[in-house]
mmCIF file of N, CA and C in Angstrom:
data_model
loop_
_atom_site.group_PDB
_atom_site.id
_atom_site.type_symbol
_atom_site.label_atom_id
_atom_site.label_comp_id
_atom_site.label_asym_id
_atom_site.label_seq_id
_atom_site.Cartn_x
_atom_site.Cartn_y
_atom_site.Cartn_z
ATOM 1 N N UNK Y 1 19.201 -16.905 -2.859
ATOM 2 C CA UNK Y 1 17.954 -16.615 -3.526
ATOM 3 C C UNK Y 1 17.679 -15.122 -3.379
ATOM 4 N N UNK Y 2 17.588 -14.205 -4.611
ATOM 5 C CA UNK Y 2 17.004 -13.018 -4.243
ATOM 6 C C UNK Y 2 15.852 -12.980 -3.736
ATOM 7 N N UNK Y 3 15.679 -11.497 -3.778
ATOM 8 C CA UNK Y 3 14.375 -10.810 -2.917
ATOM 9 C C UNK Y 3 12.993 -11.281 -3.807
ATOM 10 N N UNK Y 4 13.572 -11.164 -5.210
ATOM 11 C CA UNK Y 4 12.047 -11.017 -6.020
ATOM 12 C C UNK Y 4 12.201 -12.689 -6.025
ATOM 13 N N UNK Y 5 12.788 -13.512 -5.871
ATOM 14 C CA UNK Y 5 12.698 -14.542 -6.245
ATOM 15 C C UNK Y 5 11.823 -15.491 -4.432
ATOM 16 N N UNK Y 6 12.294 -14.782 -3.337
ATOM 17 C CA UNK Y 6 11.877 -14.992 -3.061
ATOM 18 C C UNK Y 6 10.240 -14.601 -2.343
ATOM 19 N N UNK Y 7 9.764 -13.135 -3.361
ATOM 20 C CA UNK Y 7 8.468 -13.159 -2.593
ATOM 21 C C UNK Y 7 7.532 -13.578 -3.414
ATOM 22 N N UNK Y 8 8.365 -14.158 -4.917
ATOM 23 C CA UNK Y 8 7.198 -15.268 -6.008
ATOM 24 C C UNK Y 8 7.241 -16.573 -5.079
ATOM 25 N N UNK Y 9 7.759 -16.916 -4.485
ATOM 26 C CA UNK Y 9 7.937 -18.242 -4.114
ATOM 27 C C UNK Y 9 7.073 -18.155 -2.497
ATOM 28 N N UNK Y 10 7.013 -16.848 -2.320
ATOM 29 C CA UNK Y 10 6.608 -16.940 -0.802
ATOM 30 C C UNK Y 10 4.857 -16.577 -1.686
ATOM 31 N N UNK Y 11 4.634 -15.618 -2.299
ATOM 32 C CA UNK Y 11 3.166 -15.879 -3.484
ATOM 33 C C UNK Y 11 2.870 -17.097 -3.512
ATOM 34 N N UNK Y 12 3.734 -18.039 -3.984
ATOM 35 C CA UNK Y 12 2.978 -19.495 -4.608
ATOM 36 C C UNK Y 12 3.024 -19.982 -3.540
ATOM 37 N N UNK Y 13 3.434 -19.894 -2.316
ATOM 38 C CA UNK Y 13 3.050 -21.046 -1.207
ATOM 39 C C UNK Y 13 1.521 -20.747 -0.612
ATOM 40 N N UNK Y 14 1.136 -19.358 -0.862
ATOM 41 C CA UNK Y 14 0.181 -18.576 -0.211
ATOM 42 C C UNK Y 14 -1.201 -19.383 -0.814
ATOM 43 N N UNK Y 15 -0.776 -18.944 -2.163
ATOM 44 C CA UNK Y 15 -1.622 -19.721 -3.353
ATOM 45 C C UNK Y 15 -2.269 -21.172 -3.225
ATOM 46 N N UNK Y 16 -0.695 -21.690 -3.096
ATOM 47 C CA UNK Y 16 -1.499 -23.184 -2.756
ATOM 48 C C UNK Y 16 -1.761 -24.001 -1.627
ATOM 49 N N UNK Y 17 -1.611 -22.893 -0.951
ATOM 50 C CA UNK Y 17 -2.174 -23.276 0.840
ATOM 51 C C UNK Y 17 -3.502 -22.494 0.991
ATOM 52 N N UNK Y 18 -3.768 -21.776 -0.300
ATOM 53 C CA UNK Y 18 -5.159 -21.249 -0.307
ATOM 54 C C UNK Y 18 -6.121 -22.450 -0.812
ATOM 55 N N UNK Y 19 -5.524 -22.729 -2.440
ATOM 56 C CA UNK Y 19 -6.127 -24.090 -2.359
ATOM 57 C C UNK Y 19 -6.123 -25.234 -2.133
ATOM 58 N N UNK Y 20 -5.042 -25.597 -0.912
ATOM 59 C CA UNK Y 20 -5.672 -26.767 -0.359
ATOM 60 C C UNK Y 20 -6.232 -26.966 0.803
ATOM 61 N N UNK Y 21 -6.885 -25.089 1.280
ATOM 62 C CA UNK Y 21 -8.004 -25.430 2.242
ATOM 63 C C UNK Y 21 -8.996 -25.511 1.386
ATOM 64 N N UNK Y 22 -8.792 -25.082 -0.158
ATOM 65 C CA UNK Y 22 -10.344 -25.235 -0.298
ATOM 66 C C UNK Y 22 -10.450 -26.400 -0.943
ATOM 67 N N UNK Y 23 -9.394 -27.356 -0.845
ATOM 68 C CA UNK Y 23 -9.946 -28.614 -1.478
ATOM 69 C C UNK Y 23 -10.821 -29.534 -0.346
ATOM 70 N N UNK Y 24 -9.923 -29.594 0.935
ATOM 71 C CA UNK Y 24 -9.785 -29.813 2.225
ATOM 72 C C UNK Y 24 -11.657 -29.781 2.298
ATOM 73 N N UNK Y 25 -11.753 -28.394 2.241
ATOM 74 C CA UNK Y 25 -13.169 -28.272 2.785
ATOM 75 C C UNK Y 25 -14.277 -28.219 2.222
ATOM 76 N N UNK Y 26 -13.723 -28.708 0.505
ATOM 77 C CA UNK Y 26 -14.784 -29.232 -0.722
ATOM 78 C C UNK Y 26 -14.987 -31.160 -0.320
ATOM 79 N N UNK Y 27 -14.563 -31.876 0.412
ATOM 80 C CA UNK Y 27 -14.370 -33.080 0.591
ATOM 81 C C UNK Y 27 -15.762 -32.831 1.639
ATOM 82 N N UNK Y 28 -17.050 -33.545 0.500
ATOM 83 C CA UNK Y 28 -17.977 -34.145 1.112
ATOM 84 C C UNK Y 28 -18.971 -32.971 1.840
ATOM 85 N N UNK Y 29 -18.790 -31.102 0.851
ATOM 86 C CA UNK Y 29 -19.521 -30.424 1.251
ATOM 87 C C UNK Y 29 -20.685 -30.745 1.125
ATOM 88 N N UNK Y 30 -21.210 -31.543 0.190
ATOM 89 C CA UNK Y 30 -22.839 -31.651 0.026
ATOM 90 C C UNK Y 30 -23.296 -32.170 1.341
ATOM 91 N N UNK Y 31 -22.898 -33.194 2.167
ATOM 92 C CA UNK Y 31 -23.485 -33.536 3.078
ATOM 93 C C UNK Y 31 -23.350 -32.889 4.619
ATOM 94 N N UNK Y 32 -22.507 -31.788 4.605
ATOM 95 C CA UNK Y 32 -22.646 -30.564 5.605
ATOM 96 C C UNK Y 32 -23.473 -29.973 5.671
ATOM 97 N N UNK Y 33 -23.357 -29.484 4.082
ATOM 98 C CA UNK Y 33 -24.458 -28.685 3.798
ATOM 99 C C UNK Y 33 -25.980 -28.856 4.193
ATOM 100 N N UNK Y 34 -26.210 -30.259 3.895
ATOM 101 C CA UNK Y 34 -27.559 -30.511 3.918
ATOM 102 C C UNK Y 34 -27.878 -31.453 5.161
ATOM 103 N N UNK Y 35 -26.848 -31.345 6.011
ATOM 104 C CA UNK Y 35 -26.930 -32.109 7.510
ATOM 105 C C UNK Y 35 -28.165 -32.258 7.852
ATOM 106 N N UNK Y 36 -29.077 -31.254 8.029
ATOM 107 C CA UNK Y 36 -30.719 -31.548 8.721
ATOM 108 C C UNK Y 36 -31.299 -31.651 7.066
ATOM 109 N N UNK Y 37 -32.249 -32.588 7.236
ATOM 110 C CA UNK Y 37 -33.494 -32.591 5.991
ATOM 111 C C UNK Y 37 -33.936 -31.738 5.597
ATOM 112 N N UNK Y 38 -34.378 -30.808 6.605
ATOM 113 C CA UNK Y 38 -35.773 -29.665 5.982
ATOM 114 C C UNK Y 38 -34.881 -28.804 5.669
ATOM 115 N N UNK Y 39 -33.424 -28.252 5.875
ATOM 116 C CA UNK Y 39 -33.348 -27.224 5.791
ATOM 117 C C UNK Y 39 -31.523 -27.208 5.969
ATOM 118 N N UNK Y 40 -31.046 -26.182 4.944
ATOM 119 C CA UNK Y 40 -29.399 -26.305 4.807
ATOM 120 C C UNK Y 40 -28.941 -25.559 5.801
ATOM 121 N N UNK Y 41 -27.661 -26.048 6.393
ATOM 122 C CA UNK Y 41 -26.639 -25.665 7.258
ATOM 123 C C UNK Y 41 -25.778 -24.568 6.747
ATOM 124 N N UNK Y 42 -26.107 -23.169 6.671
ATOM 125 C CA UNK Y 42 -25.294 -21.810 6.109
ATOM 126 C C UNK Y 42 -24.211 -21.609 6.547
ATOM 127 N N UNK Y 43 -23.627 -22.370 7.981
ATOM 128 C CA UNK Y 43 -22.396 -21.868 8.922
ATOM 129 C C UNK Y 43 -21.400 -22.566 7.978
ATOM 130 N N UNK Y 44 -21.941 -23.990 7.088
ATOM 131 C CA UNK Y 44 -21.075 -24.218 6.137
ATOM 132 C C UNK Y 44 -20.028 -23.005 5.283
ATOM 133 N N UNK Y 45 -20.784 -22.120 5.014
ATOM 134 C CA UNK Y 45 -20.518 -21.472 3.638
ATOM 135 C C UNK Y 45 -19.639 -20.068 4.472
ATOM 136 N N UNK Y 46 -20.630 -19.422 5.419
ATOM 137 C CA UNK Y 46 -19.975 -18.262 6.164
ATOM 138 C C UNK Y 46 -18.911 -18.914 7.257
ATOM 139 N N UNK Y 47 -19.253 -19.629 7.828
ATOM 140 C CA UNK Y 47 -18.265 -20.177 8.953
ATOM 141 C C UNK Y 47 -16.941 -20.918 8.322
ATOM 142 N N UNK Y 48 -17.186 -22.018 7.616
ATOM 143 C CA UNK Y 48 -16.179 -23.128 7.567
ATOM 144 C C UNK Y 48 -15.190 -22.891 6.147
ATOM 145 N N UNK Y 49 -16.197 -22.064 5.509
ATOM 146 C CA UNK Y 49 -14.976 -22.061 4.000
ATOM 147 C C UNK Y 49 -14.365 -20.663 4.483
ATOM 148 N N UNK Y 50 -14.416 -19.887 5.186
ATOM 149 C CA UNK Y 50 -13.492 -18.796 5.744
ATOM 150 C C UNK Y 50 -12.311 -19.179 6.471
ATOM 151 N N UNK Y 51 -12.438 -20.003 7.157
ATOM 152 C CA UNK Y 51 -11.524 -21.103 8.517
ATOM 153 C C UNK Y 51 -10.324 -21.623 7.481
ATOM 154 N N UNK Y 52 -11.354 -22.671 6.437
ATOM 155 C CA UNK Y 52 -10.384 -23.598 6.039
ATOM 156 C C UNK Y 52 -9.209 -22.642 5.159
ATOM 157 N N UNK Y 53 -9.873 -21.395 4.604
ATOM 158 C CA UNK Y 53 -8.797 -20.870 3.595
ATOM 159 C C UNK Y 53 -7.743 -20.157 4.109
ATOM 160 N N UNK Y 54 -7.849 -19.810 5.166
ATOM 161 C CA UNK Y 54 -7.368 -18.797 6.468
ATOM 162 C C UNK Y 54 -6.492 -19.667 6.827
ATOM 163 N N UNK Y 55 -6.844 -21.334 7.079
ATOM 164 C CA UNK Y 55 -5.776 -22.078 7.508
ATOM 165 C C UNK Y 55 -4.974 -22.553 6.842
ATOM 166 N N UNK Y 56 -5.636 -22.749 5.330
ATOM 167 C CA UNK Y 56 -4.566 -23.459 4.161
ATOM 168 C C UNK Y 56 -3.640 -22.216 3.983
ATOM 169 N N UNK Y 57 -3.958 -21.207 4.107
ATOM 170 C CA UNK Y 57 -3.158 -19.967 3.745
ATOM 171 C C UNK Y 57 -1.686 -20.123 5.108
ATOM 172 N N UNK Y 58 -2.406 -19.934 6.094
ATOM 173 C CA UNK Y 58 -1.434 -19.868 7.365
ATOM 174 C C UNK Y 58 -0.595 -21.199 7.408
ATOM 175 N N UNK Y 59 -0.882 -22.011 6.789
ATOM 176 C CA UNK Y 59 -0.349 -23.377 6.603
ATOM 177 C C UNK Y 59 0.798 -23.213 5.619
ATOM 178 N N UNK Y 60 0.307 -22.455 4.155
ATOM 179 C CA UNK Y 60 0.989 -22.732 3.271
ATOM 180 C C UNK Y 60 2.409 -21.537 3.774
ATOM 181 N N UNK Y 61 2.064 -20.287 4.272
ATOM 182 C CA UNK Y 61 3.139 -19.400 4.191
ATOM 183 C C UNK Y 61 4.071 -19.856 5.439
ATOM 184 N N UNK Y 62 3.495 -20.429 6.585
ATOM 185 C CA UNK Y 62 3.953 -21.031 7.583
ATOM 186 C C UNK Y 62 5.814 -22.067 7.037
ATOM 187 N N UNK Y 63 5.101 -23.013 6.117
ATOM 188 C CA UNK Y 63 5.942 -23.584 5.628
ATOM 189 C C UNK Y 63 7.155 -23.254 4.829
ATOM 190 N N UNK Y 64 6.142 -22.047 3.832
ATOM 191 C CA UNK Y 64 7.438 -21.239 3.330
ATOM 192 C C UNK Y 64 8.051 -20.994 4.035
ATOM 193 N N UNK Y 65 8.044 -20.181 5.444
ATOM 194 C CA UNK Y 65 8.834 -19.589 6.353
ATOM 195 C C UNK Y 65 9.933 -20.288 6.477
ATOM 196 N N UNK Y 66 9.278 -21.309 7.443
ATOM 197 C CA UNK Y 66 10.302 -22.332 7.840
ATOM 198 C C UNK Y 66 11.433 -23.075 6.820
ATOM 199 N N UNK Y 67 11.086 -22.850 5.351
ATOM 200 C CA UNK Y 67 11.809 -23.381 4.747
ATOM 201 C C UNK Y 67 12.337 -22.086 4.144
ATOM 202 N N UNK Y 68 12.566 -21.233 3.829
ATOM 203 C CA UNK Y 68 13.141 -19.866 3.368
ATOM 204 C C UNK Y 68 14.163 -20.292 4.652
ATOM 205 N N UNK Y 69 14.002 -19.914 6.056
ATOM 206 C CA UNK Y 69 15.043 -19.806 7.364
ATOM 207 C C UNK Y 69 16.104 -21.299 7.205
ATOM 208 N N UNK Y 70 15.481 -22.138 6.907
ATOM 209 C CA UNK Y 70 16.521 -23.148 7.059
ATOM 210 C C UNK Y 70 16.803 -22.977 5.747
ATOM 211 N N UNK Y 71 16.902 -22.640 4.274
ATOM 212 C CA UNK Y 71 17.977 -22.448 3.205
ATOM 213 C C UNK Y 71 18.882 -21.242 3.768
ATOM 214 N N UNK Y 72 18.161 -20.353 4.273
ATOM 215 C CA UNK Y 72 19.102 -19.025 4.961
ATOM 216 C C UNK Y 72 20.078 -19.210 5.885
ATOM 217 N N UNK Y 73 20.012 -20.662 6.549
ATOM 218 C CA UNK Y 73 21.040 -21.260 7.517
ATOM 219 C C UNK Y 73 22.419 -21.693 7.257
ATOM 220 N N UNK Y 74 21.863 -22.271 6.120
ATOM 221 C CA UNK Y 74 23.039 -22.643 5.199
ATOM 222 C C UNK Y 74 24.083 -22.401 5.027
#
């Protein structure tokens, strides 16, 4: 696999380990959000959708890695 071929492929893992923290952490935001009655939970929005994308990201390139090294074994 070339170089350019592989830093589109190492792009799209980034991509969709971006969005599947943010699907991850769209599952059932309304009721985070609005945990207490009187008044919405903000650590939702600044705290938890920063985490999850940070992790779907580190997740998704993680995997690339590991799978780029074991075709490179070959």
């Amino acid at each position: 696999m070339g170089q350019r071929t592989q830093a589109a492929v190492g792009c799209l893992a980034m991509a969709l380990g971006w969005g599947a923290g943010l699907a991850v952490w769209a599952v059932d935001v309304r009721a985070r959000l609005w945990r207490f009655e009187r008044s919405p939970d903000w650590s939702v929005l600044y705290a938890e959708l920063p985490l999850a994308l940070l992790g779907g990201t580190a997740g998704g390139l993680a995997l690339w890695a590991g799978l780029s090294h074991l075709s490179r074994s070959r």
